[in-house]
Coordinates of C-alpha atoms in Angstrom, one line a residue:
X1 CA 0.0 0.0 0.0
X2 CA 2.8 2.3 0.8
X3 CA 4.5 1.8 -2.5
X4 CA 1.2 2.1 -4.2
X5 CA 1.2 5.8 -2.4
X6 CA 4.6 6.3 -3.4
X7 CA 4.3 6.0 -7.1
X8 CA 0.8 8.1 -6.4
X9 CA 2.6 11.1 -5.2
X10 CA 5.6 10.7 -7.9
X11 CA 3.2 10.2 -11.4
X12 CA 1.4 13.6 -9.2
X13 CA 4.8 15.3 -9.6
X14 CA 5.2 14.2 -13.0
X15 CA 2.8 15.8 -14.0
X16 CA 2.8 18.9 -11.9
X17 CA 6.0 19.4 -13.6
X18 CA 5.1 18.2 -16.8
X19 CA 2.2 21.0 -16.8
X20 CA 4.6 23.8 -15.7
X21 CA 7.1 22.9 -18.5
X22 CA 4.3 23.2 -20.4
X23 CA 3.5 26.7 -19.3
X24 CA 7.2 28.2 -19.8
X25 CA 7.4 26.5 -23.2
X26 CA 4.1 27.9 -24.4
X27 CA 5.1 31.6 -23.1
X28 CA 8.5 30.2 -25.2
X29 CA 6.7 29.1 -28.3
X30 CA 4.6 32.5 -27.9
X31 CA 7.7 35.0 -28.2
X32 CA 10.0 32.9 -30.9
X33 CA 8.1 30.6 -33.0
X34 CA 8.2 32.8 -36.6
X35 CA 4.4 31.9 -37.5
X36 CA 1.3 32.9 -36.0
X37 CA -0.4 29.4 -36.8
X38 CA 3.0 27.7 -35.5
X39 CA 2.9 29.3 -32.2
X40 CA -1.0 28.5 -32.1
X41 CA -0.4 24.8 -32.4
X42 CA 2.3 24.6 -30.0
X43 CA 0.5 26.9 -27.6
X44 CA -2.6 24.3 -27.3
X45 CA -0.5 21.3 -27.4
X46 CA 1.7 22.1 -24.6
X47 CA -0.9 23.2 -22.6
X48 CA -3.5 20.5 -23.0
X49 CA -1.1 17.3 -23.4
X50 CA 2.5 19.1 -22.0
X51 CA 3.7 15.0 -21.5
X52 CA 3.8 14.6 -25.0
X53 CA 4.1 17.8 -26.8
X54 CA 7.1 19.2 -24.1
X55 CA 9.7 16.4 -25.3
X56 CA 8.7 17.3 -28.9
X57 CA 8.8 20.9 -28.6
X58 CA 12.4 20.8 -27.0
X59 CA 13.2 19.2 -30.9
X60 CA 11.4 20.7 -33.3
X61 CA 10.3 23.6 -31.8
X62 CA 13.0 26.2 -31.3
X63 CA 13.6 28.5 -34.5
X64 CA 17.2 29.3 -33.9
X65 CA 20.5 27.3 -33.6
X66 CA 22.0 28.8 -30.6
X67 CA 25.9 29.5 -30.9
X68 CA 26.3 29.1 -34.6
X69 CA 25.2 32.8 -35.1
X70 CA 28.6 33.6 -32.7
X71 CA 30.7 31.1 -34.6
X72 CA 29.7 32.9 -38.5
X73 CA 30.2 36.4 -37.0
X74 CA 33.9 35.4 -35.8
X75 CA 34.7 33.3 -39.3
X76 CA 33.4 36.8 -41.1
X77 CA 36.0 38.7 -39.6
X78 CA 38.9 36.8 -40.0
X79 CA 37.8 36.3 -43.7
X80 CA 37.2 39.5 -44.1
X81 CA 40.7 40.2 -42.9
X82 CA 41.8 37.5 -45.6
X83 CA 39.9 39.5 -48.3
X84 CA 41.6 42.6 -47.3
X85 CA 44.8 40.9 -47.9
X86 CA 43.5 39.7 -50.9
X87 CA 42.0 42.7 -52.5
X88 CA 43.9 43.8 -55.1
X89 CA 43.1 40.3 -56.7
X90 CA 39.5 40.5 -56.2
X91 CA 38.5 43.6 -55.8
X92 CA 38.3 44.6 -59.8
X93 CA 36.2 41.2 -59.8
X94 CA 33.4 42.6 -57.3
X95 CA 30.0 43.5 -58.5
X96 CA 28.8 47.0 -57.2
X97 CA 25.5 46.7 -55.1
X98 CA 23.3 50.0 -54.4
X99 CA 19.8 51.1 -53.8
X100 CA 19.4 51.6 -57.8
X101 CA 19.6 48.1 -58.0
X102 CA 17.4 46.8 -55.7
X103 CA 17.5 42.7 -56.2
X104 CA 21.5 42.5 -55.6
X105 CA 21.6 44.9 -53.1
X106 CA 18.3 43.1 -51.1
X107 CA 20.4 40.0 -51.5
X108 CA 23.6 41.5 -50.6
X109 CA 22.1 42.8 -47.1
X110 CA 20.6 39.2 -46.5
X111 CA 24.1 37.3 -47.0
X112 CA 26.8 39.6 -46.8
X113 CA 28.3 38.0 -49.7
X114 CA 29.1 40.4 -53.1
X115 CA 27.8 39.4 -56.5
X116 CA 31.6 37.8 -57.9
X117 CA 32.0 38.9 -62.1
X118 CA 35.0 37.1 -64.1
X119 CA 33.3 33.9 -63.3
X120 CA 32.2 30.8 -65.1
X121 CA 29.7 28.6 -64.0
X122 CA 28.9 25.3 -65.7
X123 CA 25.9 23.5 -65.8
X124 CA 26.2 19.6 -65.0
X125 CA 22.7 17.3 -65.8
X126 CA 22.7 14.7 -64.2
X127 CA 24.8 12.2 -61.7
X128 CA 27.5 11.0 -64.5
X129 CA 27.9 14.4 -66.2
X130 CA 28.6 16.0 -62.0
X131 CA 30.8 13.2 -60.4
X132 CA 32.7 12.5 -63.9
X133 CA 33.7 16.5 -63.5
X134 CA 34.2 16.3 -59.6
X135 CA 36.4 13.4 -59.7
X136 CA 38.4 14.9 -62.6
X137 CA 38.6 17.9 -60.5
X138 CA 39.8 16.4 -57.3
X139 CA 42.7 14.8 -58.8
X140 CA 44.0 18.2 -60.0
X141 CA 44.2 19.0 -56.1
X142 CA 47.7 20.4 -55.5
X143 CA 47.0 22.3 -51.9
X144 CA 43.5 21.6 -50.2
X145 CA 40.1 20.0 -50.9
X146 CA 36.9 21.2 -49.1
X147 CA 34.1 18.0 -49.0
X148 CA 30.7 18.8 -47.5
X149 CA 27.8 16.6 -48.4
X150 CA 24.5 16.1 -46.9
X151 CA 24.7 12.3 -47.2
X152 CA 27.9 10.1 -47.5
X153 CA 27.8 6.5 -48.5
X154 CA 29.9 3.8 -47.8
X155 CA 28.5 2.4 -51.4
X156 CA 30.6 2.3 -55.2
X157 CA 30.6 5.8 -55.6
X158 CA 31.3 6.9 -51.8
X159 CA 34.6 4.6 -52.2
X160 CA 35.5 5.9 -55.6
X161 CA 35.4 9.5 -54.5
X162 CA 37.2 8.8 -51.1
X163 CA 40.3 7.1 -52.7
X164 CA 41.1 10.4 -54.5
X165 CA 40.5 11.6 -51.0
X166 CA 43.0 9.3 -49.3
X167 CA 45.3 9.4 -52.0
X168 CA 45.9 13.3 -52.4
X169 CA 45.8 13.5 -48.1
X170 CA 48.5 10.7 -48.5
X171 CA 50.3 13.3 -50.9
X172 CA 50.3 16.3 -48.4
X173 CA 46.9 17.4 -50.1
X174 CA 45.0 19.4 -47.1
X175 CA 41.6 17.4 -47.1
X176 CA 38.8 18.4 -45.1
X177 CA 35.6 16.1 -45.1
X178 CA 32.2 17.5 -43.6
X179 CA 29.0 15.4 -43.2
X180 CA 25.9 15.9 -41.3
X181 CA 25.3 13.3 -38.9
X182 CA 21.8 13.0 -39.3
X183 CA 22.1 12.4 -43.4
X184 CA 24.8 10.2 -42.6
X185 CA 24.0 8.8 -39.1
X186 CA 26.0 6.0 -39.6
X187 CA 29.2 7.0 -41.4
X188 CA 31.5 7.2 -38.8
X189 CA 31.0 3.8 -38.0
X190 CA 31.8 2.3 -41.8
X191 CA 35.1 1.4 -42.9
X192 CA 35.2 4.1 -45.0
X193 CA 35.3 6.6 -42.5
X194 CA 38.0 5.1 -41.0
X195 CA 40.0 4.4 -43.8
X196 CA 39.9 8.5 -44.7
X197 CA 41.0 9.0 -41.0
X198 CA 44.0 6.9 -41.0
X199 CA 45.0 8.4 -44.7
X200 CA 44.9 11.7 -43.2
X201 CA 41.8 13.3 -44.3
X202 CA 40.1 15.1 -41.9
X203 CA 36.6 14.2 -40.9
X204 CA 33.8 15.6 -39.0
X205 CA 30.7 16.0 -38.5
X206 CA 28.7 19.1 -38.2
X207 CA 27.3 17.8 -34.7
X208 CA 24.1 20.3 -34.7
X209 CA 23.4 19.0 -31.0
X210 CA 27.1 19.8 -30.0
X211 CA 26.2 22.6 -26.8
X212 CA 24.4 22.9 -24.0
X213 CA 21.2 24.6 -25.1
X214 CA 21.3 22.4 -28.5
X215 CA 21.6 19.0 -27.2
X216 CA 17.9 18.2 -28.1
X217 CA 18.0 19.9 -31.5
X218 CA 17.7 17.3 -33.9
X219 CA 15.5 19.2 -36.0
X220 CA 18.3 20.9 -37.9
X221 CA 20.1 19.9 -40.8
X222 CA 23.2 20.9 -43.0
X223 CA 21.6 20.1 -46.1
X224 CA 24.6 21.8 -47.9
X225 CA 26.7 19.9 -50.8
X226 CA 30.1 21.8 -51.0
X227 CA 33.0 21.1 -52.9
X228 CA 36.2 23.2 -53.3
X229 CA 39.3 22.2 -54.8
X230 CA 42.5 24.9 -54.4
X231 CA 40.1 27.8 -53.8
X232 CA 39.6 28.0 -58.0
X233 CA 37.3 25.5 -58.6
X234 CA 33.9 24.6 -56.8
X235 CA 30.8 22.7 -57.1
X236 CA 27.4 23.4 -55.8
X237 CA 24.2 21.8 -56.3
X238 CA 21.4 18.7 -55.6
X239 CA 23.7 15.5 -55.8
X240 CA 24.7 13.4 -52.5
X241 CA 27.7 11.4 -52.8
X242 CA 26.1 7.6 -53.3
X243 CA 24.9 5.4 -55.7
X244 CA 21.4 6.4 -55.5
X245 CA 22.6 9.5 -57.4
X246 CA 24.1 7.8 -60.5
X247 CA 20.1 6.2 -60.7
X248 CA 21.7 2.5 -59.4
X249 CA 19.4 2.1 -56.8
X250 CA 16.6 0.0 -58.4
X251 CA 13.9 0.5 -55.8
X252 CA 14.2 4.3 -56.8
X253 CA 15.0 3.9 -60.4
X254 CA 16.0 7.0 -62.2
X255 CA 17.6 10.1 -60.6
X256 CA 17.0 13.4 -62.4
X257 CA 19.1 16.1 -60.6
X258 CA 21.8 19.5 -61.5
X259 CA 24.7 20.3 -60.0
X260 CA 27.2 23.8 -61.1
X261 CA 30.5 23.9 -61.5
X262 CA 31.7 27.3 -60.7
X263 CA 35.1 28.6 -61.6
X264 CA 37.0 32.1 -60.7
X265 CA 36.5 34.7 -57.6
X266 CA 32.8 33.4 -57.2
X267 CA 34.9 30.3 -55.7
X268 CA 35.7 32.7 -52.6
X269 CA 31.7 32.4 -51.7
X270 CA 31.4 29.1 -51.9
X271 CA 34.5 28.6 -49.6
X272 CA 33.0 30.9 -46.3
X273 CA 30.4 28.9 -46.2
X274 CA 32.8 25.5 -45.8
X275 CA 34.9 27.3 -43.8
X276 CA 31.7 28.5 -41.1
X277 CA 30.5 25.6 -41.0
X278 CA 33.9 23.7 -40.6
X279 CA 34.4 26.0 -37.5
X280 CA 31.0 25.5 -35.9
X281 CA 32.0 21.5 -35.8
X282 CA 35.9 21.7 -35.3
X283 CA 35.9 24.9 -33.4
X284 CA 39.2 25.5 -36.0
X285 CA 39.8 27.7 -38.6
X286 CA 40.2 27.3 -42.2
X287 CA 42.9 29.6 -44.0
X288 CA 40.4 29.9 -47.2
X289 CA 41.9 32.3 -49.5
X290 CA 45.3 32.5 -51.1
X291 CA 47.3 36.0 -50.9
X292 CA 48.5 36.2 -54.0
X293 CA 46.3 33.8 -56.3
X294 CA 45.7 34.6 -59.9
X295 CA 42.3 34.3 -59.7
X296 CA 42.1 35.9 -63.7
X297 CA 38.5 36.5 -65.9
X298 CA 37.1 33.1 -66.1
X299 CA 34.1 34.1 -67.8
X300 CA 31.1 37.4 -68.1
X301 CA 28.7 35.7 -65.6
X302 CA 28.2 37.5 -62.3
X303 CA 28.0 34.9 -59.7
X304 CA 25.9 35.4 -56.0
X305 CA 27.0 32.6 -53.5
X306 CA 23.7 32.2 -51.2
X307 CA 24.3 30.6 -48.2
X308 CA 21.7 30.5 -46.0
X309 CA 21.0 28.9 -42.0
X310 CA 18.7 28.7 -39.1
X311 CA 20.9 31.1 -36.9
X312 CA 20.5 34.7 -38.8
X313 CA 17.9 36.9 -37.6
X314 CA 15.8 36.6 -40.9
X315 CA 14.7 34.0 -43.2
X316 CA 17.3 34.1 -45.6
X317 CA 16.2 31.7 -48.2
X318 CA 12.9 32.4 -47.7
X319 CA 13.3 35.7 -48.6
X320 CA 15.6 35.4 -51.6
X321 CA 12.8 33.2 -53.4
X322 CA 10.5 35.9 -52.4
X323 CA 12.9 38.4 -53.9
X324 CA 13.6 36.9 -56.9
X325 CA 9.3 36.0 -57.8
X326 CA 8.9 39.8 -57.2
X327 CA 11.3 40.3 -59.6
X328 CA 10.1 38.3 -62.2
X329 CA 8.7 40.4 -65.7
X330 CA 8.7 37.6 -68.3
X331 CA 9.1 34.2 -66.7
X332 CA 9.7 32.3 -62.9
X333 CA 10.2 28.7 -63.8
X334 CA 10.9 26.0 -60.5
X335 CA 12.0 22.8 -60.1
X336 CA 11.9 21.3 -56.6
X337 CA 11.4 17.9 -55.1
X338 CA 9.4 19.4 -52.4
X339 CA 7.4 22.2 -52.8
X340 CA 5.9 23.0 -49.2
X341 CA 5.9 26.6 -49.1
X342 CA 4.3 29.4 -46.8
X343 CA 1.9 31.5 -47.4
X344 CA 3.9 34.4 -48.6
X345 CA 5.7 32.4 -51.5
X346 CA 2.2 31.2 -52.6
X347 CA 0.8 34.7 -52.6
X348 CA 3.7 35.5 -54.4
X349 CA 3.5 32.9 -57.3
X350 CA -0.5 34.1 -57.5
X351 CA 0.4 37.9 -57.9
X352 CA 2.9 36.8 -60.6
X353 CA 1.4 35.1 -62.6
X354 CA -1.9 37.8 -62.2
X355 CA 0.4 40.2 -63.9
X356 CA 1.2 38.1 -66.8
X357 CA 4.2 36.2 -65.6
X358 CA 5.2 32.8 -67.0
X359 CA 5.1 30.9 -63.7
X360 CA 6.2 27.2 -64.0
X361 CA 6.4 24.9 -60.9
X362 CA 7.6 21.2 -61.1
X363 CA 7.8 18.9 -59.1
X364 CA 8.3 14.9 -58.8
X365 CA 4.9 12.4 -60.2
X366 CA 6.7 9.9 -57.8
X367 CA 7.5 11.7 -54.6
X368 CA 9.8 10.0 -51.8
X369 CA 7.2 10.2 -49.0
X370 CA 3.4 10.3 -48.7
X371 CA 2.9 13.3 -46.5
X372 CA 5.1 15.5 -48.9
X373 CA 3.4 14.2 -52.1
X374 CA 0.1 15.2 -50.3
X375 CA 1.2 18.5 -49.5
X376 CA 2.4 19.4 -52.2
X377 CA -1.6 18.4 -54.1
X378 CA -2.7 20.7 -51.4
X379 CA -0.4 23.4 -52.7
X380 CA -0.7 23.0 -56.2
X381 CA -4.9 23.5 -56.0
X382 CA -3.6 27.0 -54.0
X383 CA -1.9 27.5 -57.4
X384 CA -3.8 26.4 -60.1
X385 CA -7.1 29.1 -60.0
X386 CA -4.3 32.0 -60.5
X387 CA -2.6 30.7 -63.8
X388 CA 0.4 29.1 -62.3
X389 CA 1.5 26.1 -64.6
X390 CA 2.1 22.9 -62.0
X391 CA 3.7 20.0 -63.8
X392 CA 4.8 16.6 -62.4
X393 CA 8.3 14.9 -63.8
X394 CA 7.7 11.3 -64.8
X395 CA 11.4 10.8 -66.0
X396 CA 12.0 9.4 -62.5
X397 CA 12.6 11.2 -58.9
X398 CA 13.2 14.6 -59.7
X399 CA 15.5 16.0 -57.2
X400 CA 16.8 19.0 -59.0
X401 CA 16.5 23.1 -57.1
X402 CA 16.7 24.9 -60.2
X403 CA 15.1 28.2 -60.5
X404 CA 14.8 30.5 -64.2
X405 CA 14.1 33.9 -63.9
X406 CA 13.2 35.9 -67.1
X407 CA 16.2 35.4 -69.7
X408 CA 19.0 36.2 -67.7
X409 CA 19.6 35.2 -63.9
X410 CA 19.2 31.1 -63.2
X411 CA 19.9 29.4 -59.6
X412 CA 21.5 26.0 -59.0
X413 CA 21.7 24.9 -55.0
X414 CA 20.3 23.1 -52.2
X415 CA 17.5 24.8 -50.9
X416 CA 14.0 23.1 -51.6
X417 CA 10.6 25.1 -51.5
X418 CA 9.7 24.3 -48.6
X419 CA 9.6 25.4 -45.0
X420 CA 12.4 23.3 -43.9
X421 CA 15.1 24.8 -46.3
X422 CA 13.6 28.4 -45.5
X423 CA 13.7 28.1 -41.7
X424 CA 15.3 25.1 -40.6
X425 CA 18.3 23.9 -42.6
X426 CA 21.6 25.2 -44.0
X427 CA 21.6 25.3 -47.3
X428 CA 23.6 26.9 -50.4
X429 CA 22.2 28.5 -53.5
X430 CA 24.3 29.7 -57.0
X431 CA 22.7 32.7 -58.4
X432 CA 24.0 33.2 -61.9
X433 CA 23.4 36.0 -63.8
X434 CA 23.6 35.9 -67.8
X435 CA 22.3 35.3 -70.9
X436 CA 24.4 32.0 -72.0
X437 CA 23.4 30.3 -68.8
X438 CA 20.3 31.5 -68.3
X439 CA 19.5 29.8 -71.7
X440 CA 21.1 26.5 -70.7
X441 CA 19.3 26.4 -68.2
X442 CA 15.8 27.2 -69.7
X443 CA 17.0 24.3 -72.5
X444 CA 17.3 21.7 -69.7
X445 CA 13.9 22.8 -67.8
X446 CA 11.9 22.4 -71.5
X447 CA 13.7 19.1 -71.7
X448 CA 12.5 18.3 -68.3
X449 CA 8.9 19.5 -69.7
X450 CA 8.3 17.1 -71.9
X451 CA 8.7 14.4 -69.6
X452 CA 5.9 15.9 -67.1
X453 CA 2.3 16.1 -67.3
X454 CA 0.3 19.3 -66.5
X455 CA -1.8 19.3 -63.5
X456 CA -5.6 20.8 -63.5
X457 CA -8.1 21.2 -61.0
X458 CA -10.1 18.4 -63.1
X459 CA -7.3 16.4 -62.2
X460 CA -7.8 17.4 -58.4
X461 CA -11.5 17.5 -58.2
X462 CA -11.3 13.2 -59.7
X463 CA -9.6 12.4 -56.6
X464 CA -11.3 10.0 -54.5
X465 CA -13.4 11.7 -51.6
X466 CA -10.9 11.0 -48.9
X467 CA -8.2 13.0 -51.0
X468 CA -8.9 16.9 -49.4
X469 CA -8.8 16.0 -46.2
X470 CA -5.9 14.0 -46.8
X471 CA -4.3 17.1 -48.0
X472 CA -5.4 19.4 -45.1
X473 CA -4.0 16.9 -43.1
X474 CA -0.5 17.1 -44.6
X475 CA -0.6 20.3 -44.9
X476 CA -0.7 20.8 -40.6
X477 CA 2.7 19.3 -40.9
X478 CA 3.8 21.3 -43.5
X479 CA 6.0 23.6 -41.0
X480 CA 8.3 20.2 -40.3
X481 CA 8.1 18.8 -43.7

């Protein structure tokens, strides 16, 4: 009887505590979460079931990654110091951003990072066309190699790439490899991991739950796929390193995806972002540009390295998508494998294509998950009434984050459409701007076209009549998608 009392009173203090948690992290949830109908739905849940919804708030709920924010600010400065020492080689190369033109300088005062001219940036289609270029361009590595990927396998294509690895570490090559450890939960443990270790790469992971106040934060992700080779050569875009990516998996079939190869002082971009998130997990410091490198005029496209993360004060890639649809005059053409957006992008891709725009979205017929490909019906019959042109790729999975505006500015990165890339990951977008690419890239999209169907609300309304509130539902978790 006495235990029976005991275990009374303790469940009654569980819960007493359980409740006040619940209190201080709905008065949290109240002052931080960024949407209104976010901080509604945590507000009821922590209050009417705190047992369940506390341990779930602690991670997914907070909107910032405490201590990176520090970290970036204290990388900036020292590069900035390294640019200084560096400007006579770049400076010439540095497009000018004012008031008068408002889409750099918005962009500019969202990244800190300058529009880079005298650059070249090359469109790869496609796993063999990107890793047939990446591994021709590792093996030219004479001083350091930046490797940051999203997902690392321990398959034909993760061995192929780390035996350049081992070999140019083995040859005094600096080599610096960067996974996140929830894409690749169990590298460390393959062999290899360990065989880069023991050839003298270095290998880390970003460790998002590394601090105090962070140790719950699973929620974040480094979605980011970085690769620099001597500070002249980089590659940005949608490919993972792993078989899946050369479409060898046979349970997912085809893989449709871009990368960009970028070559010149746009390089330098691409580099701080390696380099801040190299220090957030090492607590070390990269040395990322060379005093004295001939950087020369690679090319007439003017190049805008995007990073973007959970730490900074706004929504960065949230915001740049907004940017760049407000901007659009003849044409906004997307490609995304998930296409969750807020409220403000949808409005957005309405207004545009209300005042004439060519608005294309596509996305995958065959999405990898049943919530996403539910939410993203939901927003495509938010789309349809206003003219926007919804297509779904057949070709395969399309995992591609391309986006065309008008004739002369295309982006190639990491960042889907979708609240999670806006709000929750890190992420890195290429903004190119000119003609030749912008019409490479429209080329590949049309390609891309005629392999998709067109979506209409007849299409929608023949759904079966458990379909909307299937949708609705998916759309309650589009904030986490």
């Amino acid at each position: 009887m006495l235990e029976l009392e005991m275990y009374a009173e303790i469940v009654a203090v569980a819960v007493v505590l359980f409740y006040i948690l619940g209190i201080v992290s709905a008065i949290d949830s109240i002052i931080n979460v960024r949407t209104a109908q976010g901080a509604i739905a945590w507000t009821i849940s922590l209050l009417t079931v705190p047992y369940i919804a506390v341990p779930c708030y602690l991670v997914f709920g907070r909107k910032k990654f405490d201590g990176y924010l520090e970290e970036r600010k204290e990388i900036e400065e020292e590069t900035r110091e390294l640019l200084r020492q560096t400007s006579s080689e770049v400076a010439k190369y540095l497009v000018a951003t004012s008031p008068t033109a408002p889409m750099y300088h918005a962009l500019f005062q969202l990244t800190g990072i300058p529009a880079a001219g005298g650059s070249h940036a090359e469109l790869l289609v496609d796993g063999h066309a990107t890793f047939e270029s990446i591994l021709q361009g590792l093996t030219t590595a004479e001083d350091y190699i930046l490797l940051e990927s999203y997902i690392i396998r321990d398959d034909g294509l993760g061995r192929r790439v780390g035996r350049i690895l081992a070999d140019k570490a083995r040859h005094g090559v600096k080599v610096h490899l960067l996974y996140d450890e929830i894409g690749s939960r169990n590298f460390h443990r393959t062999g290899l991991c360990k065989q880069l270790s023991m050839s003298g790469v270095e290998v880390a992971a970003f460790n998002t739950t590394q601090g105090r106040r962070n140790r719950f934060q699973l929620n974040f992700r480094n979605h980011r796929k970085i690769i620099v080779v001597d500070g002249k050569t980089a590659w940005v875009g949608g490919h993972n390193i792993g078989d899946e990516y050369l479409g060898l998996n046979k349970r997912i079939g085809p893989w449709r995806d871009t990368h960009i190869c970028l070559r010149g002082t746009a390089v330098l971009g691409v580099e701080l972002a390696f380099a801040t998130d190299w220090r957030w997990a090492t607590r070390s410091v990269l040395r990322i540009t060379q005093p004295g490198l001939d950087y020369g005029d690679h090319g007439d496209d003017n190049v805008l390295v995007f990073p973007s993360d959970p730490a900074s004060i706004l929504e960065q890639a949230g915001l740049m998508f907004l940017q760049l649809i407000v901007a659009a005059r003849e044409r906004i053409w997307i490609a995304s494998p998930y296409f969750v957006p807020d409220r403000s992008i949808i409005s957005a891709l309405q207004l545009a294509a209300l005042r004439g725009v060519d608005v294309r979205v596509m996305i995958p017929d065959r999405p990898d998950g049943p919530v996403v490909g539910m939410a993203n019906w939901s927003f495509t019959r938010d789309l349809l009434p206003a003219g926007v042109n919804v297509y779904r790729y057949q070709g395969g999975f399309m995992h591609q984050k391309v986006l065309l505006l008008d004739n002369y500015l295309a982006g190639v990165g990491t960042a889907n459409f979708d609240n999670r890339s806006f709000r929750l990951n890190f992420e890195i977008t290429v903004l190119v701007e000119g003609e030749r690419f912008a019409a490479e890239v429209a080329a590949m999209l049309e390609r891309d076209l005629l392999r998709s169907r067109g979506v209409t609300m007849e299409d929608i309304e023949a759904k079966p009549f458990w379909f909307p509130l299937a949708m609705g539902a998916a759309r309650l978790f589009s904030p986490v998608l």
